[in-house]
Structure formats: C-alpha cells, structure tokens
Short mmCIF file of C-alpha atoms in Angstrom, two decimals:
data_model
loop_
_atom_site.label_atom_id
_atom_site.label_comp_id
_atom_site.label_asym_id
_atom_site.label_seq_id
_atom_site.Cartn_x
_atom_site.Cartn_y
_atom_site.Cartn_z
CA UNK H 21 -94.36 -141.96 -52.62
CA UNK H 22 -92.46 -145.30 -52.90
CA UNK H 23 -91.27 -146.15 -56.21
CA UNK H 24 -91.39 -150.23 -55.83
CA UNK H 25 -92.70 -151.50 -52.48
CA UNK H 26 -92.38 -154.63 -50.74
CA UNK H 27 -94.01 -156.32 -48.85
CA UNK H 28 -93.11 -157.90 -45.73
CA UNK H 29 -89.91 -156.20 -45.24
CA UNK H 30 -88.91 -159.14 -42.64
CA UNK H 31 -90.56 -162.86 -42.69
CA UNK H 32 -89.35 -165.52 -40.22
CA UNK H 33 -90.53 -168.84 -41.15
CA UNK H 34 -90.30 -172.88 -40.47
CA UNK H 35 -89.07 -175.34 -43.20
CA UNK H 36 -91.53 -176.74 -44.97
CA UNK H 37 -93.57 -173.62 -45.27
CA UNK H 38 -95.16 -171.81 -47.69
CA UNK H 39 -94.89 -167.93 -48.09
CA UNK H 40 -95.41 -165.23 -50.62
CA UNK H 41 -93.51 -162.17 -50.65
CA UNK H 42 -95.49 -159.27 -53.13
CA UNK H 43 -93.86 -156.10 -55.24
CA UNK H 44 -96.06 -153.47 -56.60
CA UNK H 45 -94.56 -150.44 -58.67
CA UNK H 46 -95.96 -147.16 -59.31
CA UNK H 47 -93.52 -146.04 -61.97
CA UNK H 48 -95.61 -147.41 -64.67
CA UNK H 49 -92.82 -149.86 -65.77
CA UNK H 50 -93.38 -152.68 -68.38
CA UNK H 51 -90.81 -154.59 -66.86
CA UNK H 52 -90.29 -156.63 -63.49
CA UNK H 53 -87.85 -158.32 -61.91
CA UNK H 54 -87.22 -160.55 -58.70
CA UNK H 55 -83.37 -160.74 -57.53
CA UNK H 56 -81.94 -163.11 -54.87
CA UNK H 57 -79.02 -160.98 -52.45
CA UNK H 58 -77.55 -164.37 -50.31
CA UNK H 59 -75.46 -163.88 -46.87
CA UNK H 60 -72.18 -162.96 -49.20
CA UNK H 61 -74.65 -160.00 -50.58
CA UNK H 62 -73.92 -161.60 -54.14
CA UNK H 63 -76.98 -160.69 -56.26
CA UNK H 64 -78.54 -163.29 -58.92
CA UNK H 65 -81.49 -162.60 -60.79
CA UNK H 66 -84.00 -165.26 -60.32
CA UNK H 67 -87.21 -163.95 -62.79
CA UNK H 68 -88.45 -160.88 -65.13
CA UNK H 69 -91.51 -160.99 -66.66
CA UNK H 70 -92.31 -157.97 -69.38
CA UNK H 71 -95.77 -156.85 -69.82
CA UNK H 72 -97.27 -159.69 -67.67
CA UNK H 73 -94.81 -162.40 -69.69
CA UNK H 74 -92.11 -164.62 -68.42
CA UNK H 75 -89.19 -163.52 -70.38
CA UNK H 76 -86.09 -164.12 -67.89
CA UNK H 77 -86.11 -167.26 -65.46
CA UNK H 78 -82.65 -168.39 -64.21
CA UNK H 79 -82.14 -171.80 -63.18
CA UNK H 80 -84.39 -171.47 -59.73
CA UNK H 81 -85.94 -174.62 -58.10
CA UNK H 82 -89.81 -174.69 -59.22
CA UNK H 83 -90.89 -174.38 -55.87
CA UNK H 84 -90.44 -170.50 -56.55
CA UNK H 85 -92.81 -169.69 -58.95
CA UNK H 86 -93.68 -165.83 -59.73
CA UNK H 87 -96.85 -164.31 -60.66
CA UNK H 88 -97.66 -161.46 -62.72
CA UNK H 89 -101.22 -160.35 -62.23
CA UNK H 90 -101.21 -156.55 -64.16
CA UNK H 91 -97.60 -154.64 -65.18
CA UNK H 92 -97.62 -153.32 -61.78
CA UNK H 93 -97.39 -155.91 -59.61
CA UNK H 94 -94.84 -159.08 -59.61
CA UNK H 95 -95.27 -161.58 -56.42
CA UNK H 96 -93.28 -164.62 -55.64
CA UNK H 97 -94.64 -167.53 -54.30
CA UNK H 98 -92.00 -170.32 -52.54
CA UNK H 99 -93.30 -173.46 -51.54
CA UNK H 100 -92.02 -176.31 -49.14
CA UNK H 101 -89.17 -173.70 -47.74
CA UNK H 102 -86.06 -174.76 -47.15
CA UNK H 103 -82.87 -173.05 -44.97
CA UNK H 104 -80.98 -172.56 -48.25
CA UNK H 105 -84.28 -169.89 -49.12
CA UNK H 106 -82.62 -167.82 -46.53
CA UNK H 107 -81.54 -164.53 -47.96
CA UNK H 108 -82.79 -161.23 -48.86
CA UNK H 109 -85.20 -160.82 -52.09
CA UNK H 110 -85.48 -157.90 -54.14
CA UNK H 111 -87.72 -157.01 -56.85
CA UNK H 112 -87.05 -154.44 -59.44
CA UNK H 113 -88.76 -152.65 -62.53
CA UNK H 114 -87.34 -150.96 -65.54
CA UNK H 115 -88.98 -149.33 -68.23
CA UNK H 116 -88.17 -152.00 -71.44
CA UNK H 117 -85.87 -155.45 -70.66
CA UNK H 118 -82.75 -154.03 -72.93
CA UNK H 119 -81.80 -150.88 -73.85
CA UNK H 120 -79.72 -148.94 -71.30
CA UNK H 121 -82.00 -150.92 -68.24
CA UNK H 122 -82.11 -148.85 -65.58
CA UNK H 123 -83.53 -150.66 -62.85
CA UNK H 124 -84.62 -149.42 -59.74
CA UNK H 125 -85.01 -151.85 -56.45
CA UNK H 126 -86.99 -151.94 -53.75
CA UNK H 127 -86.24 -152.09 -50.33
CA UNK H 128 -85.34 -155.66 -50.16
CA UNK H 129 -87.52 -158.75 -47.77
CA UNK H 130 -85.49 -160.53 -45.48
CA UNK H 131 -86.49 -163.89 -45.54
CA UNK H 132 -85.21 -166.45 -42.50
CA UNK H 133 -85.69 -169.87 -42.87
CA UNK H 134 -85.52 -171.89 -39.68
CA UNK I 1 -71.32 -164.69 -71.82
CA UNK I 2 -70.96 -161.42 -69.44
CA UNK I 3 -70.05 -160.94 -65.89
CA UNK I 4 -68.20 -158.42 -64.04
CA UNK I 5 -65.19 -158.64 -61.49
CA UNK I 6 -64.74 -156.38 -58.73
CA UNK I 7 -61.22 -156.03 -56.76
CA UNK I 8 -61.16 -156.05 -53.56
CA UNK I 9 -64.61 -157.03 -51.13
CA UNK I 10 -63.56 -154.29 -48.85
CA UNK I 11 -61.33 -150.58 -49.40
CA UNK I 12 -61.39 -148.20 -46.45
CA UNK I 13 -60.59 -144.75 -46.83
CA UNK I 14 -60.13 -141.63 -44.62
CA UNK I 15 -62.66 -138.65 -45.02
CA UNK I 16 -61.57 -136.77 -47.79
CA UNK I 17 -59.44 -138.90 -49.56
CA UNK I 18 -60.17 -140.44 -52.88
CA UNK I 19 -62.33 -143.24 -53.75
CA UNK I 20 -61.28 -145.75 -56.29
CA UNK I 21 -63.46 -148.80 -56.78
CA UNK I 22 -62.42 -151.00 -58.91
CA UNK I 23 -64.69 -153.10 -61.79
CA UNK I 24 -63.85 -155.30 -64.59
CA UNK I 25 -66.08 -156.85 -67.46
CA UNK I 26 -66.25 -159.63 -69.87
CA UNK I 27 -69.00 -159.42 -72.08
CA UNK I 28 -68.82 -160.40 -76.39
CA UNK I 29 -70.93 -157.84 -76.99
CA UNK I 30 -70.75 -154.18 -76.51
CA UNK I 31 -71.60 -153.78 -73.11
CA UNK I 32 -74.11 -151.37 -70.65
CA UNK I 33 -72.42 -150.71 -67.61
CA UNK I 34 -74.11 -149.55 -64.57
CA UNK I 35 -72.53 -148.92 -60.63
CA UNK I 36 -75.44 -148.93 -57.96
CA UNK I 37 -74.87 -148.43 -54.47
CA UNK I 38 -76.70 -150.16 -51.12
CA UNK I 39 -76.89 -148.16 -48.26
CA UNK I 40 -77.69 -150.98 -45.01
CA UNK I 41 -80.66 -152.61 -44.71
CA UNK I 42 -81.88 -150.70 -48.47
CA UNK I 43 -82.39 -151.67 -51.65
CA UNK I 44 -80.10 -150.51 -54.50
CA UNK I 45 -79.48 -147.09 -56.31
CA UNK I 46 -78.68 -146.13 -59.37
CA UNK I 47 -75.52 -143.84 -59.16
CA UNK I 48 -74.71 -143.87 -62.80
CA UNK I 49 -74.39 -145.81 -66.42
CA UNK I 50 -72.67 -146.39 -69.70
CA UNK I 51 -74.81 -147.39 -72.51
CA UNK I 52 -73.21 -145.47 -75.85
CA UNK I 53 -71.61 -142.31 -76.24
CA UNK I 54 -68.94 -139.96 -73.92
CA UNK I 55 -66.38 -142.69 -72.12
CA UNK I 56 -66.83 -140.55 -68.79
CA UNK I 57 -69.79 -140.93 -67.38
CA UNK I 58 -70.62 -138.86 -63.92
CA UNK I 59 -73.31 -139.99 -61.49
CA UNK I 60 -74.85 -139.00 -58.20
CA UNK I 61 -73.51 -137.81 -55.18
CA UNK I 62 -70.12 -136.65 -56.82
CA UNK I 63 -69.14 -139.98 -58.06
CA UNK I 64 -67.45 -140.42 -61.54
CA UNK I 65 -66.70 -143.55 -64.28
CA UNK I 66 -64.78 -144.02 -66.99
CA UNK I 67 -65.30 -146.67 -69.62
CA UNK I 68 -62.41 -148.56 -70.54
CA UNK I 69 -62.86 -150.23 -73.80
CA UNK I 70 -59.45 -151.46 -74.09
CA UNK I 71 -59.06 -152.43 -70.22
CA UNK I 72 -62.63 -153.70 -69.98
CA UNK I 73 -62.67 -151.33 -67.07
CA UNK I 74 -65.16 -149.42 -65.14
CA UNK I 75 -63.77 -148.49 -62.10
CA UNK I 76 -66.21 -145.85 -60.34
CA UNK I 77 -64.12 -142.84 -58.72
CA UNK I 78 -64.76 -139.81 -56.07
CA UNK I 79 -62.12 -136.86 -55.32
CA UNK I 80 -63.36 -136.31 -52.09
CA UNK I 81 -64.90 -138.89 -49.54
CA UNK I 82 -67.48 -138.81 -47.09
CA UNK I 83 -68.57 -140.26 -44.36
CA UNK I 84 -71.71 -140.92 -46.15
CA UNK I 85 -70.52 -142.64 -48.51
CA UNK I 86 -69.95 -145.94 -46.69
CA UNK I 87 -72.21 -148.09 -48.30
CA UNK I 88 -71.81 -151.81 -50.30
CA UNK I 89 -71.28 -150.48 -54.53
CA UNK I 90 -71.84 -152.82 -57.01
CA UNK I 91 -71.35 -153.00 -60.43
CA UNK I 92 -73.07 -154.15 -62.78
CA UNK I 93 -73.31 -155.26 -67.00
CA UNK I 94 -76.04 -155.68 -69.97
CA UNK I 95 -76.69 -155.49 -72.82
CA UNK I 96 -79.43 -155.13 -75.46
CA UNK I 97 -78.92 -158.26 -77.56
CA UNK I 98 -78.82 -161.74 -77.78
CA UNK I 99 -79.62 -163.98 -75.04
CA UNK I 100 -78.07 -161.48 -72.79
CA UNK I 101 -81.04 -159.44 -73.65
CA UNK I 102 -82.52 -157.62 -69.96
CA UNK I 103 -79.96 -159.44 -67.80
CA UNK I 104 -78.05 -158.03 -65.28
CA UNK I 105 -74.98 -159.25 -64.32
CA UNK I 106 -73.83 -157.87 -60.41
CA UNK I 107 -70.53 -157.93 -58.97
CA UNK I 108 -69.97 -159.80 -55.88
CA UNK I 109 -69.81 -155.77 -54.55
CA UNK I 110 -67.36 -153.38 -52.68
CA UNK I 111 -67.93 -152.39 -48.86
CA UNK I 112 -66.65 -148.71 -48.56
CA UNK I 113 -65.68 -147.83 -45.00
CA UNK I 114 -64.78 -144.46 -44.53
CA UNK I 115 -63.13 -142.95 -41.51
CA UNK I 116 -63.47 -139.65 -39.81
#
C-alpha cells in the first residue's frame, strides 16, 4: 500500500511541451506539497496547498501551476517546457502545515527536458 | 529567515566505523529539525526530528541526534556503519510560526559511502 504515489515515475519530453505529473495520498493528510530535487539533488519547495488551499508558493515561473482537486490528490501542471524544468519532482503530504511537519515523499518523477 | 548548512557533500566511512554527519541551522525562531535520508532513485524518509522536549533525539535504523541550542547544531550520528547505510541524508528546518509557517528548509545533503 503506497503512502503517496506518483505518477509517471520517468517522463521524457520536447521543449515547448506541456505535461502534468499527478500525486495522490492515502494517508488522509490535510496537507500537500510539490518539491523540486535539481541535478545537485538540492531540494526547494515549489507549492503546498492545505485542505484544497494555496498556502505555500515559492517564487516558481507561472507556467507551473498546481491543482488541488480533493485533500488527496495534488497535480502539477507545466506548460511551454523548458531544459531548465529538468530535474526530479517530488510531492509530499503532512498531516497540518506547522507543528512538528513530518512529511513523507513519494517516490520522486524524473522529468527530462530535451 | 531559516536555512540549514551541511559540511561536507560527501564522508566515506569503512563498515563499522562511526557516522558523523554534520548539520548547522539559522533560524530566529525556535526551530523543528528533521534528518531524512534518500536511498537512489527513492523518495525521502523520515529518520528522525526535534520539535520540543529531550535534546537527543534517536531515529530509525540506529541513527542518533543531538540538538545543539548553543551550536545551532544537529549533526545526525551512528556507532556502527553499514553497508546499507549509503544513501544521500539531508537535513532539514521549520518551524510553526510566522511566515516560516509549513516550510521546509533542506540542506544541499550528505552522500554516505560506506566501504566493506
């Protein structure tokens, strides 16, 4: 039983492009998060929305935009791709956005921009 | 502000030998503190936190850290390695107030090798 799921694991794509990546979470978390992991594996949140709200969004081009349809699920959508989109994306979900935060990731979607 | 400092990108150590990795904070507020660990090709894992309370905090796997109010330290520790324990460890800082509020703050992460 996976706790937060991606999905695709791997997407290889031109520039230009438009792709979504989708997270769903069966842990019944109020809380979701999308995290960029570049080629240096630093890791930069990019969004967190709590109970279907924006509440956390970094300074991220708007061609990312997330959406939020029920607590459970948090996809991102990236328009007009470009090779600097190349990295891996994770999303994550806690149970509250403060106290103590415990977040748990999933498995990570390689994205490849060419 | 908060962000976190991690010394040295890379430690290698034999099977068996100790693990010290080593993490720094900044943060104006008191601070949640949190090591996670990425096996390849995985998403993260919690091994353990600090949010209030006892200053040594243990975690999965054998793994150990001590809060360091005065050093602004919270370097993660093992007695014993093993081989699988290679993995990238980061570590990471919150809190629960102010504009900081759900925001965590990564390292740039440690790669453990460890060698037979």
């Amino acid at each position: 039983d996976t706790a937060v799921s991606q999905t695709p694991k791997y997407l290889v794509t031109q520039m230009g492009n438009d792709k979504s990546i989708k997270c769903e979470q069966n842990l019944g978390h109020d809380t979701m998060y999308w995290y960029k992991q570049d080629s240096k594996k630093f890791l930069k949140i990019m969004f967190s929305y709590n109970n279907k709200e924006l509440i956390i969004n970094e300074t991220v081009p708007n061609r990312f935009s997330p959406k939020s349809p029920d607590k459970a699920h948090l996809n991102l959508h990236i328009n007009s791709l470009e090779l600097g989109d190349s990295a891996v994306y994770f999303c994550a979900s806690s149970q509250g956005a403060g106290l103590s935060n415990e977040q748990f990731f999933g498995p990570g979607t390689r994205l490849t921009v060419l | 502000a908060q962000s976190v400092t991690q010394l040295g990108s890379h430690v290698s150590v034999s099977e068996g030998a100790l693990v010290l990795l080593r993490c720094n904070y900044s943060s104006s507020v008191p601070p949640y503190l949190f090591w996670y660990v990425q096996y390849p090709n995985q998403g993260l894992q919690l091994l353990l936190k600090y949010t209030t309370g006892a200053t040594l905090v243990k975690g999965i796997n054998g793994f150990e850290a001590e809060f360091k109010k005065s050093e602004t330290s919270f370097h993660l520790t093992k007695p014993s390695a093993h081989m699988s324990d290679a993995a990238e460890y980061f570590c990471a800082v919150t809190s629960d107030r102010g504009s900081t509020l759900g925001r965590l703050y990564f390292g740039r992460g440690t790669q453990l090798t460890v060698w037979p």
